[in-house]
N, CA and C of each residue as an Amber inpcrd file, in Angstrom:
protein
   318
 128.0620000 105.2200000 138.1220000 127.8740000 104.9490000 136.6910000
 127.6960000 106.3220000 136.0490000 128.5450000 106.6160000 134.9520000
 128.4130000 107.8540000 134.2560000 127.5050000 107.5680000 133.0790000
 126.8500000 108.6260000 132.6950000 125.9670000 108.5930000 131.3560000
 126.7310000 109.2100000 130.2650000 127.9970000 109.6600000 130.4060000
 128.7730000 110.2880000 129.3700000 129.0090000 109.3100000 128.2950000
 129.0420000 109.8270000 127.0520000 129.4050000 109.0140000 125.8280000
 130.6450000 109.5510000 125.3950000 131.5440000 108.6840000 124.8240000
 132.7220000 109.2060000 124.1270000 132.7290000 108.6660000 122.6470000
 133.3580000 109.5000000 121.8030000 133.4880000 109.3900000 120.3750000
 134.4220000 108.3760000 120.1210000 134.0450000 107.2240000 119.3340000
 134.9690000 106.1520000 118.9560000 135.5000000 106.6450000 117.5010000
 134.5390000 106.9920000 116.6510000 134.9570000 107.1790000 115.2220000
 133.9130000 107.9250000 114.4990000 134.1470000 108.6180000 113.4060000
 133.0770000 109.1920000 112.4910000 133.4360000 108.7610000 111.0550000
 132.3420000 108.0600000 110.4990000 132.3240000 107.6810000 109.2100000
 131.5900000 108.4650000 108.3410000 132.0540000 108.7930000 107.0000000
 131.2930000 109.4550000 106.0160000 131.3640000 108.6920000 104.7490000
 130.2470000 108.7760000 104.0200000 130.3560000 108.3130000 102.5990000
 129.4620000 109.1520000 101.8040000 129.9820000 109.3300000 100.4520000
 129.2440000 110.1830000  99.5210000 128.3920000 109.3910000  98.6620000
 127.1190000 109.7320000  98.5560000 126.1900000 109.0180000  97.6560000
 125.5830000 110.2110000  96.6230000 125.2390000 109.6810000  95.4820000
 124.6080000 110.6760000  94.5450000 123.2660000 110.1260000  94.3910000
 122.3000000 110.8790000  94.6800000 120.8150000 110.4780000  94.7340000
 120.1790000 111.1830000  93.5970000 119.6320000 110.4700000  92.6360000
 118.8480000 111.0840000  91.5280000 117.6210000 111.7730000  92.1450000
 117.4280000 112.9590000  91.5910000 116.2910000 113.8380000  91.9470000
 115.1840000 113.5580000  90.8250000 113.9210000 113.5910000  91.3610000
 112.6740000 113.4970000  90.4050000 112.7110000 114.7490000  89.6030000
 112.9390000 115.9380000  90.1980000 112.9850000 117.0710000  89.3860000
 114.2350000 117.9170000  89.5330000 114.7540000 118.3710000  88.5110000
 116.0780000 119.2730000  88.5110000 115.8390000 120.3760000  89.5230000
 116.7570000 120.4610000  90.4550000 116.7770000 121.6590000  91.3460000
 117.5320000 122.7710000  90.6220000 116.7950000 123.9040000  90.3650000
 117.3320000 125.0660000  89.6660000 117.9610000 125.9910000  90.7640000
 119.1440000 126.3250000  90.3330000 119.8340000 127.3570000  91.2900000
 120.2290000 128.4540000  90.3220000 120.7630000 129.5800000  90.9610000
 121.2220000 130.7060000  90.0740000 122.4140000 130.3500000  89.2320000
 123.1630000 129.2630000  89.6590000 124.4200000 128.9610000  89.0330000
 124.2500000 127.6140000  88.0320000 123.3210000 126.8110000  88.3730000
 123.1830000 125.5030000  87.4250000 121.8990000 124.8510000  87.9910000
 121.6570000 123.7010000  87.2190000 120.6610000 122.7450000  87.6090000
 121.2590000 121.4490000  88.3150000 120.6580000 121.0140000  89.2580000
 121.1120000 119.8710000  90.0500000 120.2650000 118.7740000  89.7990000
 120.6390000 117.7190000  88.9630000 119.8760000 116.5710000  88.7700000
 120.1300000 115.4150000  89.7480000 121.2400000 115.4700000  90.3750000
 121.6300000 114.4080000  91.3030000 121.9590000 115.1210000  92.6250000
 121.4460000 114.6690000  93.7370000 121.8010000 115.3780000  94.9910000
 123.0300000 114.6690000  95.6010000 124.2170000 115.4040000  95.7340000
 125.3250000 114.8390000  96.4120000 125.1910000 114.8580000  97.9910000
 124.9070000 113.7510000  98.5410000 124.6560000 113.7040000 100.0600000
 125.8950000 112.8990000 100.5900000 126.3510000 113.4530000 101.7480000
 127.3410000 112.7790000 102.5730000 126.5340000 112.2710000 103.7280000
 126.5580000 110.8460000 103.8960000 125.9980000 110.2480000 104.9790000
 127.0400000 110.1750000 106.0860000 126.6940000 110.6250000 107.2170000
 127.6900000 110.6600000 108.4280000 127.1890000 109.8770000 109.6060000
 128.0510000 109.0560000 109.9540000 127.7950000 108.2110000 111.3360000
 128.8320000 108.5510000 112.3040000 128.2890000 108.8060000 113.5880000
 129.2020000 109.0340000 114.6750000 129.0310000 107.9070000 115.5670000
 130.1410000 107.0980000 115.8320000 130.0730000 105.9130000 116.6290000
 130.6940000 106.2340000 118.0250000 130.0390000 105.7740000 119.0930000
 130.5350000 105.9990000 120.4150000 131.1270000 104.6620000 120.9460000
 131.9950000 104.8030000 121.8830000 132.5710000 103.6750000 122.6000000
 131.4630000 102.8560000 123.3200000 130.3960000 103.4110000 123.5850000
 129.3530000 102.7640000 124.3640000 128.3510000 102.0330000 123.5260000
 128.4750000 102.0930000 122.1370000 127.7950000 101.2310000 121.2460000
 126.5760000 102.0490000 120.6470000 126.4550000 103.3050000 120.9090000
 125.3710000 104.0980000 120.2040000 125.9710000 104.8900000 118.9680000
 125.1960000 104.7830000 117.8920000 125.5560000 105.4600000 116.6730000
 124.5930000 106.5880000 116.3160000 125.0960000 107.7770000 116.0740000
 124.2660000 108.8250000 115.6480000 124.3990000 109.0060000 114.0620000
 123.3700000 109.4610000 113.4280000 123.3490000 109.4810000 111.9200000
 123.0610000 110.9930000 111.5500000 123.6920000 111.4940000 110.5230000
 123.3000000 112.7950000 109.9890000 123.6420000 112.7920000 108.4430000
 123.2100000 113.7530000 107.7840000 123.5180000 113.8390000 106.3060000
 123.8620000 115.3640000 105.9940000 124.6530000 115.6410000 104.8760000
 125.0120000 116.8740000 104.4440000 124.6760000 117.0220000 103.0370000
 123.8500000 117.8280000 102.5400000 123.6520000 118.1870000 101.0760000
 124.8220000 119.0880000 100.6430000 125.6270000 118.7080000  99.6140000
 126.8410000 119.4150000  99.2560000 126.7380000 120.1520000  97.9940000
 125.6910000 120.1350000  97.2960000 125.4750000 120.8000000  96.0830000
 126.3470000 120.3450000  94.8420000 127.5960000 120.0170000  95.2150000
 128.5740000 119.6100000  94.0050000 129.2150000 118.2760000  94.6380000
 129.3820000 117.3280000  93.6450000 130.0700000 116.0720000  93.8500000
 131.4770000 116.2400000  94.4430000 132.1430000 117.1370000  93.8910000
 133.5790000 117.4350000  94.3540000 133.5600000 117.9490000  95.7820000
 132.5570000 118.8330000  96.2300000 132.3990000 119.3010000  97.6100000
 132.1050000 118.0630000  98.4410000 131.3490000 117.0600000  98.0350000
 131.1070000 115.9270000  98.8500000 132.3090000 115.1750000  99.1540000
 133.2720000 115.0130000  98.0740000 134.5670000 114.2840000  98.3060000
 135.2580000 114.9810000  99.3470000 135.4160000 116.3370000  99.3400000
 136.0690000 117.1440000 100.3210000 135.4340000 117.0290000 101.6090000
 134.2250000 116.9200000 101.8540000 133.6100000 116.6920000 103.1040000
 133.9740000 115.2940000 103.6550000 133.9640000 114.3940000 102.9390000
 134.3980000 113.0070000 103.1290000 135.7790000 113.0810000 103.8030000
 136.7330000 113.6330000 103.0620000 138.1950000 113.9120000 103.4500000
 138.2370000 114.4650000 104.8720000 137.4130000 115.6740000 105.0570000
 137.3980000 116.3540000 106.2720000 136.8740000 115.5470000 107.4030000
 135.9180000 114.6740000 107.1270000 135.1980000 113.8430000 108.1120000
 136.3030000 112.7760000 108.6760000 137.1250000 112.2550000 107.6140000
 138.1180000 111.2740000 107.9850000 139.1900000 111.9470000 109.0400000
 139.4840000 113.1220000 108.7530000 140.3720000 113.9410000 109.5770000
 139.7750000 114.1570000 111.0080000 138.3880000 114.5800000 110.9370000
 137.7710000 114.8510000 112.1730000 137.6650000 113.5450000 113.0220000
 137.5620000 112.3390000 112.4260000 137.4810000 111.1580000 113.1480000
 138.6730000 110.8840000 114.0030000 139.8990000 111.1320000 113.4670000
 141.0780000 110.9360000 114.1850000 141.1470000 111.9590000 115.4370000
 140.7710000 113.2090000 115.1530000 140.8670000 114.1970000 116.0820000
 139.8680000 113.9190000 117.2100000 138.6520000 113.4900000 116.9320000
 137.6300000 113.4140000 117.9940000 137.5930000 112.0620000 118.6950000
 138.4040000 111.1270000 118.2590000 138.4320000 109.7900000 118.9680000
 138.8670000 110.0080000 120.4800000 137.9620000 109.4920000 121.3950000
 138.1540000 109.5110000 122.7820000 137.5210000 110.9500000 123.3970000
 136.9310000 111.8590000 122.5530000 136.3440000 112.9960000 123.0540000
 135.0030000 112.8080000 123.5480000 134.5350000 113.3760000 124.5340000
 133.2040000 113.3500000 125.1430000 132.1730000 113.8100000 124.0950000
 130.9270000 113.0360000 123.9780000 130.0000000 113.4650000 123.0260000
 129.2580000 114.7000000 123.6380000 129.7740000 115.8420000 123.3490000
 129.1510000 117.0180000 123.9630000 129.4840000 118.1020000 122.9270000
 128.4510000 118.9220000 122.5410000 128.5590000 119.8670000 121.6130000
 129.7250000 120.8990000 121.9420000 129.8480000 121.2180000 123.1730000
 130.9530000 122.1830000 123.4560000 132.3020000 121.5310000 123.4320000
 132.5170000 120.2950000 123.7370000 133.7300000 119.5450000 123.6630000
 134.1150000 119.3570000 122.2120000 133.1900000 119.0450000 121.4400000
 133.5330000 118.8490000 119.8510000 133.7810000 120.0840000 119.2980000
 133.0010000 121.0830000 119.6360000 133.3220000 122.3650000 119.0470000
 134.7320000 122.9310000 119.3570000 135.0560000 122.7930000 120.6580000
 136.4430000 123.1120000 121.2270000 137.5090000 122.4220000 120.3820000
 137.3400000 121.0470000 120.2610000 138.3830000 120.2740000 119.5320000
 138.4430000 120.6350000 118.0510000 137.3610000 120.6970000 117.3970000
 137.3930000 121.0950000 115.9450000 137.7420000 122.4850000 115.7210000
 137.2680000 123.4440000 116.5600000 137.6780000 124.9360000 116.5150000
 139.2640000 125.0230000 116.4440000 139.9050000 124.1810000 117.3660000
 141.3690000 124.2750000 117.3600000 141.9670000 123.5150000 116.1740000
 141.4160000 122.5490000 115.7410000 141.9440000 121.7920000 114.5390000
 141.8950000 122.6460000 113.3320000 140.7400000 123.3560000 113.0690000
 140.5480000 124.1300000 111.8590000 140.8780000 125.6200000 111.9730000
 141.5060000 125.9850000 113.0820000 141.7870000 127.5140000 113.3810000
 142.3610000 128.1670000 112.1240000 143.4400000 127.5120000 111.5610000
 144.0590000 128.2020000 110.3910000 143.2750000 128.2650000 109.1160000
 142.3720000 127.1530000 108.8400000 141.5630000 127.2290000 107.7780000
 140.3030000 128.1770000 107.9310000 139.9120000 128.3850000 109.0610000
 138.7800000 129.1540000 109.4740000 137.5820000 128.2720000 109.3330000
 136.4870000 128.8170000 110.0010000 135.1360000 127.9800000 110.1500000
 134.1340000 128.5370000 109.0960000 134.5240000 128.4630000 107.8810000
 133.6240000 129.0430000 106.7990000 133.4080000 127.7940000 105.7260000
 132.3790000 127.9690000 104.9150000 132.2190000 127.0530000 103.9290000
 132.1210000 125.5900000 104.3230000 132.8140000 124.6680000 103.6240000
 132.6850000 123.2380000 103.9790000 133.1380000 122.9300000 105.3810000
 134.1950000 123.7470000 105.9240000 134.6310000 123.4890000 107.3590000
 133.4600000 123.7760000 108.1960000 132.6270000 124.8070000 108.1040000
 131.5890000 125.1830000 108.8840000 130.5140000 124.0360000 108.7920000
 130.3620000 123.6000000 107.6860000 129.2850000 122.4310000 107.4950000
 129.7730000 121.2140000 108.2370000 131.0530000 120.8870000 108.2890000
 131.4340000 119.7790000 108.9850000 131.4170000 120.0760000 110.5010000
 131.6990000 121.2040000 111.0120000 131.6460000 121.6170000 112.3830000
 130.2040000 121.3520000 112.7920000 129.2830000 121.7150000 111.9560000
 127.7870000 121.6160000 112.4470000 127.5530000 120.1100000 112.6280000
């Protein structure tokens, strides 16, 4: 019996969370935290959870779209950082691994 897990899908949803205090940055104040909630589902029934703070709502929408793309690419891949990095590195080679793509790779 193998202990290896395989990725079934990746789901992502953007939520805007009101902040008690405005976060001041050099560019603007952030009164709502754009968070992308990410669930990685395995074929074996285990689900992993993560979140990503996106600074801008528009960036959150872009991350959700990238996660949708990632879900299709990773389906059937072993749950292993090296295997996932290999698959996603190849997928995003032309875009490069910076900015939002880097955040999704993480």
